Short mmCIF file of C-alpha atoms and ligand atoms in Angstrom, two decimals:
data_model
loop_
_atom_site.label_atom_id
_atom_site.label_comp_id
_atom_site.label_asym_id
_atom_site.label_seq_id
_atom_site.Cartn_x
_atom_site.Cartn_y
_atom_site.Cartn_z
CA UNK I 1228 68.00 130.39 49.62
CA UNK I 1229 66.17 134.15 49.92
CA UNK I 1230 67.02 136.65 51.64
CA UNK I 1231 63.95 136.05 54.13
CA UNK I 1232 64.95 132.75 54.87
CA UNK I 1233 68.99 134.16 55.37
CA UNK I 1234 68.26 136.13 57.94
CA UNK I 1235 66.29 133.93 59.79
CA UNK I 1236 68.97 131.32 59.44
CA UNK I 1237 71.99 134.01 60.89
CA UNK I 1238 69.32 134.57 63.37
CA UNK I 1239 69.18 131.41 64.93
CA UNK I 1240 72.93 130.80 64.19
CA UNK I 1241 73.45 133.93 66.63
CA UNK I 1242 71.07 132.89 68.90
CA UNK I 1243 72.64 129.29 69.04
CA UNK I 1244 75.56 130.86 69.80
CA UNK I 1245 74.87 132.91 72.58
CA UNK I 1246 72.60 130.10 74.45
CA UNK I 1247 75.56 128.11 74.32
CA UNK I 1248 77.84 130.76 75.57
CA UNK I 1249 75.60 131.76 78.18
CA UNK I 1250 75.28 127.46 79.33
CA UNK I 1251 79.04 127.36 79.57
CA UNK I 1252 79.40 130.34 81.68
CA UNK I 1253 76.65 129.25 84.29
CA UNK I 1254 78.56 125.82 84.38
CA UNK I 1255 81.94 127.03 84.61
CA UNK I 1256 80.06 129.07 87.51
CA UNK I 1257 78.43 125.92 89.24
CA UNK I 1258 81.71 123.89 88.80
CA UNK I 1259 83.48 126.36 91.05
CA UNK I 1260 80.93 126.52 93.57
CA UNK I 1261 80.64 123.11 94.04
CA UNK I 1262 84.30 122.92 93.52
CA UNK I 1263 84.48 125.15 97.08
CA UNK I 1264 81.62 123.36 98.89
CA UNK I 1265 83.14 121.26 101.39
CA UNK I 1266 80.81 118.02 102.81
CA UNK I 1267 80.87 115.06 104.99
CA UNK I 1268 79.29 112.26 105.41
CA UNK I 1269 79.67 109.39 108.89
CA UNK I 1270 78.22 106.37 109.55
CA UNK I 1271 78.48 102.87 111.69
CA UNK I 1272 78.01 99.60 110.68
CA UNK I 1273 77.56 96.59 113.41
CA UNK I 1274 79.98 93.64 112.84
CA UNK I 1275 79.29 91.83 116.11
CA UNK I 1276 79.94 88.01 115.38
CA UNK I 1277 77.77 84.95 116.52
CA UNK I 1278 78.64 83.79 119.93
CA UNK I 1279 80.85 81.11 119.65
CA UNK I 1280 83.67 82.12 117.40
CA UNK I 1281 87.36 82.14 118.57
CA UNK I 1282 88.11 85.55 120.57
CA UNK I 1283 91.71 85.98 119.08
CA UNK I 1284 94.58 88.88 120.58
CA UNK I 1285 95.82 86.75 123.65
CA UNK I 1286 97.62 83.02 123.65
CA UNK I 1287 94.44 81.06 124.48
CA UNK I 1288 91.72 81.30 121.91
CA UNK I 1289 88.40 80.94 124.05
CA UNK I 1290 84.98 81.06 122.56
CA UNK I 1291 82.42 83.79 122.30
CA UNK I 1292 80.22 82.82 125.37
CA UNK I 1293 78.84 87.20 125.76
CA UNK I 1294 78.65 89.93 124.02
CA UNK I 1295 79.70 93.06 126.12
CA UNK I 1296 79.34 95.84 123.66
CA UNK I 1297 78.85 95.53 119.98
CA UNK I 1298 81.72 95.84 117.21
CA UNK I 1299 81.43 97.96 114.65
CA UNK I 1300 82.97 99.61 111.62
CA UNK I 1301 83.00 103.33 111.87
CA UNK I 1302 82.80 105.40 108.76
CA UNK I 1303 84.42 108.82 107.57
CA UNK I 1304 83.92 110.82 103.97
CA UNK I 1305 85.16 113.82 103.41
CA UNK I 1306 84.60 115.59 99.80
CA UNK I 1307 86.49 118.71 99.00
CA UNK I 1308 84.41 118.76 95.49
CA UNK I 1309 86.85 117.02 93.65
CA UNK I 1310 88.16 114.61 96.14
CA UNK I 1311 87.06 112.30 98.17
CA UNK I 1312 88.62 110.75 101.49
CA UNK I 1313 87.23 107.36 103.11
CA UNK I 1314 88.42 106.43 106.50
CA UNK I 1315 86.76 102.80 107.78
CA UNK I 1316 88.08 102.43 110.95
CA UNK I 1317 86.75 98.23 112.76
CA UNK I 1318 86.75 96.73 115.49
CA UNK I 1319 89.04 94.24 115.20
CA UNK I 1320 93.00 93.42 116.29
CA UNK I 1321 94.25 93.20 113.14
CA UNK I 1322 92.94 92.63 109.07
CA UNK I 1323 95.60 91.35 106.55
CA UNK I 1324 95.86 93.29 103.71
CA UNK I 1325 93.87 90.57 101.25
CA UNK I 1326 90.95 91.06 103.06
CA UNK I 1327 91.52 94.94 102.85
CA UNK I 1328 92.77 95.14 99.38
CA UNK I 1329 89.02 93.18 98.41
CA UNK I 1330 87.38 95.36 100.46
CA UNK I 1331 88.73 98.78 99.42
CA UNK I 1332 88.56 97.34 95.21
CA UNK I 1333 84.72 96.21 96.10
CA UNK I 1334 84.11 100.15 97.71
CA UNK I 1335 85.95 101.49 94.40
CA UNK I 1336 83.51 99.77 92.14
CA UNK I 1337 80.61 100.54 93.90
CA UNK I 1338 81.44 104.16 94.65
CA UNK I 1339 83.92 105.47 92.11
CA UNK I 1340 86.17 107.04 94.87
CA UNK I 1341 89.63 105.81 94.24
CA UNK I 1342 91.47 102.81 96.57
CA UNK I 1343 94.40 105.64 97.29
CA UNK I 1344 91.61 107.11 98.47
CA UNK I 1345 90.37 104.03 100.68
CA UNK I 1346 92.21 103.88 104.08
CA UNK I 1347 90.83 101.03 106.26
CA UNK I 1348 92.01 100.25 109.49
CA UNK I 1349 91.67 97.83 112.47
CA UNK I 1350 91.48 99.77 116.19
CA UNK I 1351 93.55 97.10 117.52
CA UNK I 1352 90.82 95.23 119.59
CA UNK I 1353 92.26 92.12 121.63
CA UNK I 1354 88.36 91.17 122.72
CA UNK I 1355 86.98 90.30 118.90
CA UNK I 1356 87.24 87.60 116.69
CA UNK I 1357 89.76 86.91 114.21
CA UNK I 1358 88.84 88.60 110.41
CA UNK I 1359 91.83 86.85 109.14
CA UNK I 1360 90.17 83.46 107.92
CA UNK I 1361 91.86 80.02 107.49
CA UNK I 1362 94.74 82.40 105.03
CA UNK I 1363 93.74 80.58 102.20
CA UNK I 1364 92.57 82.04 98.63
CA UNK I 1365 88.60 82.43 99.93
CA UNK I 1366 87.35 84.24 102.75
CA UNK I 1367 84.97 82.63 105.16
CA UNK I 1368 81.84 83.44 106.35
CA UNK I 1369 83.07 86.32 108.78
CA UNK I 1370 85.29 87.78 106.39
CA UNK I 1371 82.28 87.61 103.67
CA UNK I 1372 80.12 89.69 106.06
CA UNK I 1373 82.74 91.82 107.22
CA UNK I 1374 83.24 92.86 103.59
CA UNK I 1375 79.42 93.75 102.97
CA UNK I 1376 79.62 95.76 105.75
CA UNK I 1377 82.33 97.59 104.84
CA UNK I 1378 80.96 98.56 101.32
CA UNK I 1379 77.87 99.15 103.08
CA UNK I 1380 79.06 101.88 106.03
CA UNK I 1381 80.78 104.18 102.72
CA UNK I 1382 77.64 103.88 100.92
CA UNK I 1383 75.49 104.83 103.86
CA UNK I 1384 77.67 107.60 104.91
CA UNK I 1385 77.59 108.60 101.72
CA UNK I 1386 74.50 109.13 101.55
CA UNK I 1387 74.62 110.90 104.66
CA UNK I 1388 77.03 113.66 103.01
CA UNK I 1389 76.39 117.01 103.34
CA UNK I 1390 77.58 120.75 102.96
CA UNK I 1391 80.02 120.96 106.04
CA UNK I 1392 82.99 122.51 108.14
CA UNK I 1393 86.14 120.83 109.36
CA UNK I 1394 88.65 121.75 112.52
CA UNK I 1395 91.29 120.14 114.75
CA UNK I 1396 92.77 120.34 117.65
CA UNK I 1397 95.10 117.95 120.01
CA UNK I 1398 95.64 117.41 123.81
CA UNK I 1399 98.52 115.16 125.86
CA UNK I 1400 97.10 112.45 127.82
CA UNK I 1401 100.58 110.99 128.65
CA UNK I 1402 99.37 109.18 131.75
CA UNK I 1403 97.56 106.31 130.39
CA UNK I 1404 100.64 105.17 127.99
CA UNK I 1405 103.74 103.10 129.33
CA UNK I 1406 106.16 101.69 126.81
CA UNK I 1407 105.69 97.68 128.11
CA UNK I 1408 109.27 97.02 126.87
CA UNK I 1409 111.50 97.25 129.75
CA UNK I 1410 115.55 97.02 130.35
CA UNK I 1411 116.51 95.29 133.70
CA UNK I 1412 119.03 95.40 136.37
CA UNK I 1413 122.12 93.41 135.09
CA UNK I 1414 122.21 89.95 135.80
CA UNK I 1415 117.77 89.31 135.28
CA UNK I 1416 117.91 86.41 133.13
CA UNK I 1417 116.07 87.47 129.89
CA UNK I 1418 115.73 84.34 127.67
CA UNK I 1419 113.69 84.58 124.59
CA UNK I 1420 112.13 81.38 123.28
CA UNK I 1421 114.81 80.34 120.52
CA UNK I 1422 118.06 80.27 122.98
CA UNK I 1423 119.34 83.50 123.14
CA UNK I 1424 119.35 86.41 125.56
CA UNK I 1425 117.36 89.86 125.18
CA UNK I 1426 118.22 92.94 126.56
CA UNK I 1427 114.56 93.66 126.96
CA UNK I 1428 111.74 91.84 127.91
CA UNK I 1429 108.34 92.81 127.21
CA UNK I 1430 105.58 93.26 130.10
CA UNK I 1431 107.94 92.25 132.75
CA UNK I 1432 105.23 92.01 135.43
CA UNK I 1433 106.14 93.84 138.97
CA UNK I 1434 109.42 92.50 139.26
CA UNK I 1435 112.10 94.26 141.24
CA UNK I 1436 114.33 93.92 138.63
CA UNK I 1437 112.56 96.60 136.36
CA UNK I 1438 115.37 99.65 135.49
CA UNK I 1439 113.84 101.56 132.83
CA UNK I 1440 111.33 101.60 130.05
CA UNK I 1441 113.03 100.90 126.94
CA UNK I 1442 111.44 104.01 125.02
CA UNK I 1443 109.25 106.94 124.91
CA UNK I 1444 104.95 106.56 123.92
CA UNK I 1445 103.55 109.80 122.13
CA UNK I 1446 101.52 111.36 124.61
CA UNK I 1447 99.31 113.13 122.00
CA UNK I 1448 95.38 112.84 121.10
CA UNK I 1449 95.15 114.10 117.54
CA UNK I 1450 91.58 114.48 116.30
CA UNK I 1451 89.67 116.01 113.53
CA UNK I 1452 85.94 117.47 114.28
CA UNK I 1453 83.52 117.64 111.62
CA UNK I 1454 80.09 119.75 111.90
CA UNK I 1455 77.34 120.49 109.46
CA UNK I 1456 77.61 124.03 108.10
CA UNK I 1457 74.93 125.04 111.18
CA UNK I 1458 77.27 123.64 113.90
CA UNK I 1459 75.95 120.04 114.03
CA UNK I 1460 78.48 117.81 115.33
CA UNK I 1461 78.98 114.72 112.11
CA UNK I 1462 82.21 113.18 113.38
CA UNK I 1463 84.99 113.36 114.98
CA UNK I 1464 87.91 111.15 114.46
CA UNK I 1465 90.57 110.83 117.00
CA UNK I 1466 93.84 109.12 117.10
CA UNK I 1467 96.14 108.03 120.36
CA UNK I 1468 98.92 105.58 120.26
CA UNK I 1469 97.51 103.23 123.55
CA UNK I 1470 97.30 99.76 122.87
CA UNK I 1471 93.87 98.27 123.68
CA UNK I 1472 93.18 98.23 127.66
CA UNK I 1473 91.80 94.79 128.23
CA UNK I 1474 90.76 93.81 131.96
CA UNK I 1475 87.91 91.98 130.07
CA UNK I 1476 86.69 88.61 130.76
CA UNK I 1477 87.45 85.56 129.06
CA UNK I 1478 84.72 84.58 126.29
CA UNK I 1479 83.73 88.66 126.20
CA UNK I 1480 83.40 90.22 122.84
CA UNK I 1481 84.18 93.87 123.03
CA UNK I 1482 85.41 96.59 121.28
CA UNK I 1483 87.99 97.93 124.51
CA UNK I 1484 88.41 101.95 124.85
CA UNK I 1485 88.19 102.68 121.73
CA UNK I 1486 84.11 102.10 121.33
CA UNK I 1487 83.73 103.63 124.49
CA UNK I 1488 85.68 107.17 123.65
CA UNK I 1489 83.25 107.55 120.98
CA UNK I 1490 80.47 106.63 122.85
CA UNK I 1491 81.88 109.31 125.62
CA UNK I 1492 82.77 111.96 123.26
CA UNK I 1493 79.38 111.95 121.77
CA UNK I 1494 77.41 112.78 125.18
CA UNK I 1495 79.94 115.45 126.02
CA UNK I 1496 79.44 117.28 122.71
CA UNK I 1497 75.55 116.58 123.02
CA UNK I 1498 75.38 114.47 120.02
CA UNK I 1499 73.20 111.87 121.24
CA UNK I 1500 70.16 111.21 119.21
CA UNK I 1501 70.73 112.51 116.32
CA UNK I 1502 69.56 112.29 112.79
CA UNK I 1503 71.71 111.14 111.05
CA UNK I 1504 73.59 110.18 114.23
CA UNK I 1505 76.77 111.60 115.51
CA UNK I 1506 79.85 109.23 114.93
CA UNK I 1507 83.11 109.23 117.21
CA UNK I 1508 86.03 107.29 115.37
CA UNK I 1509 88.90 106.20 117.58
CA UNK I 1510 91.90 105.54 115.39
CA UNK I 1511 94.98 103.23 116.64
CA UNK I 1512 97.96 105.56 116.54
CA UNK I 1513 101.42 104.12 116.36
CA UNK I 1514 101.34 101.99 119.91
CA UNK I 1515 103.18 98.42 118.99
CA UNK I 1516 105.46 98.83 122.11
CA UNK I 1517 102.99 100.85 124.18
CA UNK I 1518 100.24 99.37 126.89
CA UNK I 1519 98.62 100.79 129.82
CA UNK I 1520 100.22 98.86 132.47
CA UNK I 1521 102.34 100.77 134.92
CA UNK I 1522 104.61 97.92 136.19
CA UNK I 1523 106.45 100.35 138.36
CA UNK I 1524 103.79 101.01 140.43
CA UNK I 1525 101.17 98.36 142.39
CA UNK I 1526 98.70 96.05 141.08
CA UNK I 1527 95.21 97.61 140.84
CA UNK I 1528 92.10 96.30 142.29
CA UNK I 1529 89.75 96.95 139.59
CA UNK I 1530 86.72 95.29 138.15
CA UNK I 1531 86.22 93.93 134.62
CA UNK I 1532 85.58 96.85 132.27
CA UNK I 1533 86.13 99.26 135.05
CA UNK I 1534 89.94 100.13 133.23
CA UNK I 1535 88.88 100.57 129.97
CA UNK I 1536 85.73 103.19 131.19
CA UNK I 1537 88.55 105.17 133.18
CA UNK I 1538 90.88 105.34 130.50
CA UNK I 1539 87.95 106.02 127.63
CA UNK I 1540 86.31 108.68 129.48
CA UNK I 1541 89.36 110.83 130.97
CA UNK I 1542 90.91 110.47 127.36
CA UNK I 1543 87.02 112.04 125.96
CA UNK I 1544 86.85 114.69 128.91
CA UNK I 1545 90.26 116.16 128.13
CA UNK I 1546 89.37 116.36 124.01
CA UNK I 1547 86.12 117.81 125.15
CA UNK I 1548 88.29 120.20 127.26
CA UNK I 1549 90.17 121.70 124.29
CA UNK I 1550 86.86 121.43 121.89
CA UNK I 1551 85.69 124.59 122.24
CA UNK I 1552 88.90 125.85 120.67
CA UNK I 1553 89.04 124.50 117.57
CA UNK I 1554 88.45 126.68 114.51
CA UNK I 1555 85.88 125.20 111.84
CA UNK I 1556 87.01 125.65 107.73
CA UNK I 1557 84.19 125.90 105.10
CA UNK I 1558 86.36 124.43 102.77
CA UNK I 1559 90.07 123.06 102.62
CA UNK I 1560 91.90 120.62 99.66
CA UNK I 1561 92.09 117.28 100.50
CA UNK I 1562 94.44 114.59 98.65
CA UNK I 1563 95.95 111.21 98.92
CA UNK I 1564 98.71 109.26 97.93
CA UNK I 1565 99.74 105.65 98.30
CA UNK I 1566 102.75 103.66 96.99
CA UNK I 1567 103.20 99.65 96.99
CA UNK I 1568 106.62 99.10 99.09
CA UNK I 1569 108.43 95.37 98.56
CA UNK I 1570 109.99 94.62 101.69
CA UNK I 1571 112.28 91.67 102.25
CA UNK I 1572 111.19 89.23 104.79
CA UNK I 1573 113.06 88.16 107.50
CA UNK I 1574 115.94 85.57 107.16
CA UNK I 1575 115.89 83.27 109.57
CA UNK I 1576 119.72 82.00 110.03
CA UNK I 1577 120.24 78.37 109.42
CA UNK I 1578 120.85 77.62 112.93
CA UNK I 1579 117.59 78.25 114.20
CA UNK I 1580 115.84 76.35 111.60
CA UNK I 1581 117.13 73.32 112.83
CA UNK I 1582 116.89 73.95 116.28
CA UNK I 1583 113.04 74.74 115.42
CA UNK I 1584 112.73 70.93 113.81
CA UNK I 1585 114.42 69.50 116.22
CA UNK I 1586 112.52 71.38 119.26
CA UNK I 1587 109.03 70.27 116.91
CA UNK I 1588 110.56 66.73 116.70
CA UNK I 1589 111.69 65.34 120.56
CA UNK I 1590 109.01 63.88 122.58
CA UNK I 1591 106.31 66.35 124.41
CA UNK I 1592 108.22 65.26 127.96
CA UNK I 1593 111.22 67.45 127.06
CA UNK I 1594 110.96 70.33 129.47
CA UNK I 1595 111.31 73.74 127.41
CA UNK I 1596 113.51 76.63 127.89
CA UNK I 1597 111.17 78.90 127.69
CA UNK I 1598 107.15 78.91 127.73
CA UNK I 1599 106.83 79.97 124.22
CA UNK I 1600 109.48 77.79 123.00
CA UNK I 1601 107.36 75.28 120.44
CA UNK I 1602 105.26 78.01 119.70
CA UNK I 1603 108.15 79.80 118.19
CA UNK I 1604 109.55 76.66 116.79
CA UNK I 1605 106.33 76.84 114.58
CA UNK I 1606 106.83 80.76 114.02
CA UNK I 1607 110.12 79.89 112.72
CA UNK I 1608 109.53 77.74 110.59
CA UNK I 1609 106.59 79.44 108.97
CA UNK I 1610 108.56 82.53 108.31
CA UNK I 1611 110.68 80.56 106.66
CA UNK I 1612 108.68 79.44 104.14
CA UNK I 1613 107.25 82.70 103.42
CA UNK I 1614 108.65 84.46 100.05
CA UNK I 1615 111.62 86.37 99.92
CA UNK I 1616 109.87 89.62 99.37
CA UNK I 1617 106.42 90.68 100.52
CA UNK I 1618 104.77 94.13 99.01
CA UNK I 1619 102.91 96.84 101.55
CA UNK I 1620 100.52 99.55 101.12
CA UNK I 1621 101.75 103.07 102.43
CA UNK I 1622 99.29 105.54 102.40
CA UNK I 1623 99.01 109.33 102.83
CA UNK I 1624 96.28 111.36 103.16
CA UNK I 1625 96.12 115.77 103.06
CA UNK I 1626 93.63 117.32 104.89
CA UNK I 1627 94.34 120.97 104.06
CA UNK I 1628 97.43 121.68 106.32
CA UNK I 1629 97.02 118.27 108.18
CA UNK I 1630 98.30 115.03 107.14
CA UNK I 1631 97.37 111.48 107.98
CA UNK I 1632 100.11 108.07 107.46
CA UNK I 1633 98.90 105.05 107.39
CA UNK I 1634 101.16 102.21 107.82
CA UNK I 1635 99.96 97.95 108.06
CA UNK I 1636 102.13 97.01 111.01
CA UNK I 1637 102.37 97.69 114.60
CA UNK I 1638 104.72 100.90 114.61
CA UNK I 1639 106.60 102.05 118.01
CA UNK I 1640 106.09 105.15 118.99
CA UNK I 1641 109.43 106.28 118.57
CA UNK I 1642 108.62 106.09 114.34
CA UNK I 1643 104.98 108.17 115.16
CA UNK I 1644 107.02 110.87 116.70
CA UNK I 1645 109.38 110.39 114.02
CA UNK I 1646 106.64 110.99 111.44
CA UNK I 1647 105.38 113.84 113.45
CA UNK I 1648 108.97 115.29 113.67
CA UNK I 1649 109.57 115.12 109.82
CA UNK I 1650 106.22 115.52 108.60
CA UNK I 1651 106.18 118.76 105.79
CA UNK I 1652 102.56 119.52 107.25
CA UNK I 1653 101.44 121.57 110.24
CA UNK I 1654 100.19 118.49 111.80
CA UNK I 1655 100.07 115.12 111.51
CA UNK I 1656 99.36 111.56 112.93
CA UNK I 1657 99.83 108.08 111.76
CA UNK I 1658 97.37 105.01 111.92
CA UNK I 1659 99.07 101.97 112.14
CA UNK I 1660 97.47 98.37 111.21
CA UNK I 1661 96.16 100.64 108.19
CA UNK I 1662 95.11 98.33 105.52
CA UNK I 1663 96.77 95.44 106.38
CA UNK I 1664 98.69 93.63 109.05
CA UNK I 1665 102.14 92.27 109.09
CA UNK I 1666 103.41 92.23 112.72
CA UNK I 1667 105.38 94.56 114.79
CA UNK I 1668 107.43 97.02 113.16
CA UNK I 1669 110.49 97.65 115.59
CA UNK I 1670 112.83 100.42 114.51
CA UNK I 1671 117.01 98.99 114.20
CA UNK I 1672 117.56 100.47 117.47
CA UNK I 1673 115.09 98.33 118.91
CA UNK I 1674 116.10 95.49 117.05
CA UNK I 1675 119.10 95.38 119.34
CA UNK I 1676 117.71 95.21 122.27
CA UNK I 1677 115.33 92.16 121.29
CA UNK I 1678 112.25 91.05 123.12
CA UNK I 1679 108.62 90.24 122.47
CA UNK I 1680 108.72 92.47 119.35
CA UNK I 1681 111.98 91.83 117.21
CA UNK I 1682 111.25 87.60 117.84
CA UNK I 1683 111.74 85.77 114.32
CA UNK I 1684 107.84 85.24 113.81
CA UNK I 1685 106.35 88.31 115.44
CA UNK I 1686 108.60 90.95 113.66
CA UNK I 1687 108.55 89.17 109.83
CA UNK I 1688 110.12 91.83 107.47
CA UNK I 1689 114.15 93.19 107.23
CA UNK I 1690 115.52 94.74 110.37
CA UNK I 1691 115.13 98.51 108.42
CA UNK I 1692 111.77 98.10 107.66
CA UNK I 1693 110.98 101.52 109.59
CA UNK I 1694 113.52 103.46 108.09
CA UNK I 1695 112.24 103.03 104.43
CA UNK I 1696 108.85 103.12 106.03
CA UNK I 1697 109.33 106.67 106.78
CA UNK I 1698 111.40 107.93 104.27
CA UNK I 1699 108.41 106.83 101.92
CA UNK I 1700 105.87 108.37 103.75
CA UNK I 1701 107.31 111.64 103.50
CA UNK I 1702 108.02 111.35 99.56
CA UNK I 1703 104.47 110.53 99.71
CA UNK I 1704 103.42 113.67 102.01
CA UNK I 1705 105.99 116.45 99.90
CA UNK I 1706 103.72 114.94 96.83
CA UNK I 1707 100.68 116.16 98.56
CA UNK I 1708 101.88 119.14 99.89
ZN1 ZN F 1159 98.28 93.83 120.49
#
């Protein structure tokens, strides 16, 4: 090797050198841009069903004869530059979690965003059709399309993502909520459908028995508002613990309140027609013993629909009236969390096993003790052959200083203002039937007092289940925090 040829070679060594140098310091400098660009991305997806499928969420099952408004699933991502969130938020009164679990795997493999990422969620609809198939190993034909559409809505709000700013705010609307579960005058009979007495009973119509209501709803209307960085309202995703409102007809498919707030909220914020278009998410806080029927007060004389537009667009006027206020973030951390929880299932004492085969087995002429009796002969019985232990998904979710629960039951309110109470964050809100569905989850206190709720068949897991609900949620909140 010459000298000539030495130099040339140190030369390009150097050179080498400094290129690469220079190629790491401009992508160390684009990773931390890009690390502090905050975007989002929202879209819908229809999920109507064919007429003539079962409308399930009442006792009868009647078939699809209209559709009133379409169903859809609603879609939220939020990317922090390293994280992702996914809310899917469907109309629909409850999914069970192996529908969900499939669903949030398939979105994982398409997508690469994480399943503790993943929080699906039903809004709690009593006017759809059921998503919960025959509960065998393969999904049917809804649950097949139901699951295309879900992948589909986070891919195409995905690819609606772009650079943008997030805010919240929160407004009471107590006077839509009444807890249904009401304690009587001593001496109302209060039978449930196994033989024993309650000390509640559960949308007691307008007796004049009624003494009080047997706990307290959350008044609050959470919501998070997401604009593109020039003030273009994306999303915004609100949560209030109301059951659905109903006053629909039988055979109507709709999607209640819940469609309708977003429908509302978009015209007040002059979202319509947008491209990509504006989408309002109404999440189902924690409302498992809370309805909008006043039974202290008269019987209305209202229309179909004519309910669930009052209640949809005074709930959208009063976010819109606190809107204005809310201050926008170019950038926050985001972060999730989820642990598997194995709950026991309810044991059903001997006693009322037998009296369940024996109410199955006498002749149809026997008059029952109660309306629902055979019904929860059948309950009975089919909780107890479920195993002795079933597992959950508890979620969390950070959204700079707010944070999100997501539980698969219908919680009381009492445990959302629990969660609120305890929560390490500066604000916070729960969605309940969150990525799967397993019944009502009444807290111990309410366990006592029986009713609708706490029956062996509609409540399915240990009498505690709330307590070690919450206490995991906030292990899983101080690990985001
Ligand atoms: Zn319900």
């Amino acid at each position: 090797m010459n000298e000539y040829n030495f130099k040339t070679e140190f030369q390009l060594i150097v050179t080498a050198i400094l290129l690469l140098t220079l190629n790491w310091y401009s992508q160390a400098s684009v990773s931390v841009n890009e690390k502090k660009l905050f975007k989002a991305g929202a879209a819908t997806a229809n999920i109507t069903p064919p007429l003539g499928m079962a409308i399930v969420g009442g006792w009868g099952n009647p078939e699809a004869i209209h559709i009133h408004d379409e169903l859809h699933a609603r879609c939220l991502v939020l990317d922090d530059g390293s994280t992702k969130l996914v809310f899917v938020v469907v109309d629909n009164v409850h999914l069970r979690s192996d529908l969900l679990d499939e669903a949030r795997k398939r979105i994982m493999d398409d997508t690469d965003i994480p399943v503790t990422n993943i929080l699906i969620s039903s809004t709690h609809t009593h006017s759809a059709v059921s998503g919960s198939g025959k509960g065998s190993d393969s999904f049917d034909e809804y649950q097949k399309f139901l699951l295309s559409r879900f992948v589909d809505v986070v891919k195409i709000a995905i690819n609606n993502m772009e650079p943008a700013k997030i805010g919240w705010g929160s407004v009471d609307v107590p006077e839509h909520l009444f807890v249904r579960r009401w304690k009587m005058k001593p001496g109302t009979p209060m039978p449930n459908p196994y033989g024993g007495e309650d000390k509640v009973v559960m949308n007691p119509g307008r007796s004049p028995n009624l003494l009080e209501q047997a706990g307290v709803p959350d008044p609050e209307v959470s919501f998070l508002s997401i604009q593109s960085k020039e003030g273009r309202p994306i999303a915004l995703l609100a949560n209030y613990s109301l059951h659905y409102v109903g006053w629909i007809p039988t055979g109507h498919v709709s999607a209640d309140y819940f469609a309708v707030f977003a429908d509302r909220i978009q015209g007040l914020i002059g979202a319509d027609r947008q491209d990509p278009p504006f989408v309002g998410i109404m999440s189902n806080g924690t409302s498992g013993d809370v309805s909008n029927i006043d039974f202290s007060s008269p019987r209305w004389d209202k229309e179909p629909y004519e309910q669930m537009y009052y209640v949809a667009n005074d709930v959208a006027n009063k976010v819109f009236g606190v809107y204005g206020e809310i201050q926008y973030q170019d950038w926050l951390e985001l972060g999730a969390a989820t642990e598997i929880l194995s709950l026991s299932v309810r044991k059903v004492p001997k006693r009322l096993i037998r009296r369940s085969e024996e109410v199955l087995a006498r002749p149809d002429t026997v008059e029952p003790i109660h309306r629902h009796e055979v019904t929860y002969a059948r309950r009975i019985l089919s909780l107890n052959q479920m195993p002795d232990k079933i597992d959950i998904t508890l979620q969390a979710f950070r959204i700079g200083s707010f944070g999100i629960a997501a539980i698969p039951f219908e919680v009381f309110a009492e445990t959302g203002l629990e969660i609120k109470e305890r929560s390490p964050f500066e604000r916070s809100f729960t969605i309940e039937l969150a990525n799967g569905a397993f019944g009502y989850l009444p807290t111990p206190e309410q366990h006592k007092l029986g009713g609708y709720e706490t029956w062996y068949g509609t409540n399915k897991v240990e009498e505690d289940a709330s307590v070690k609900i919450v206490d995991r949620l906030m292990k899983l909140f101080n690990s985001l925090k």
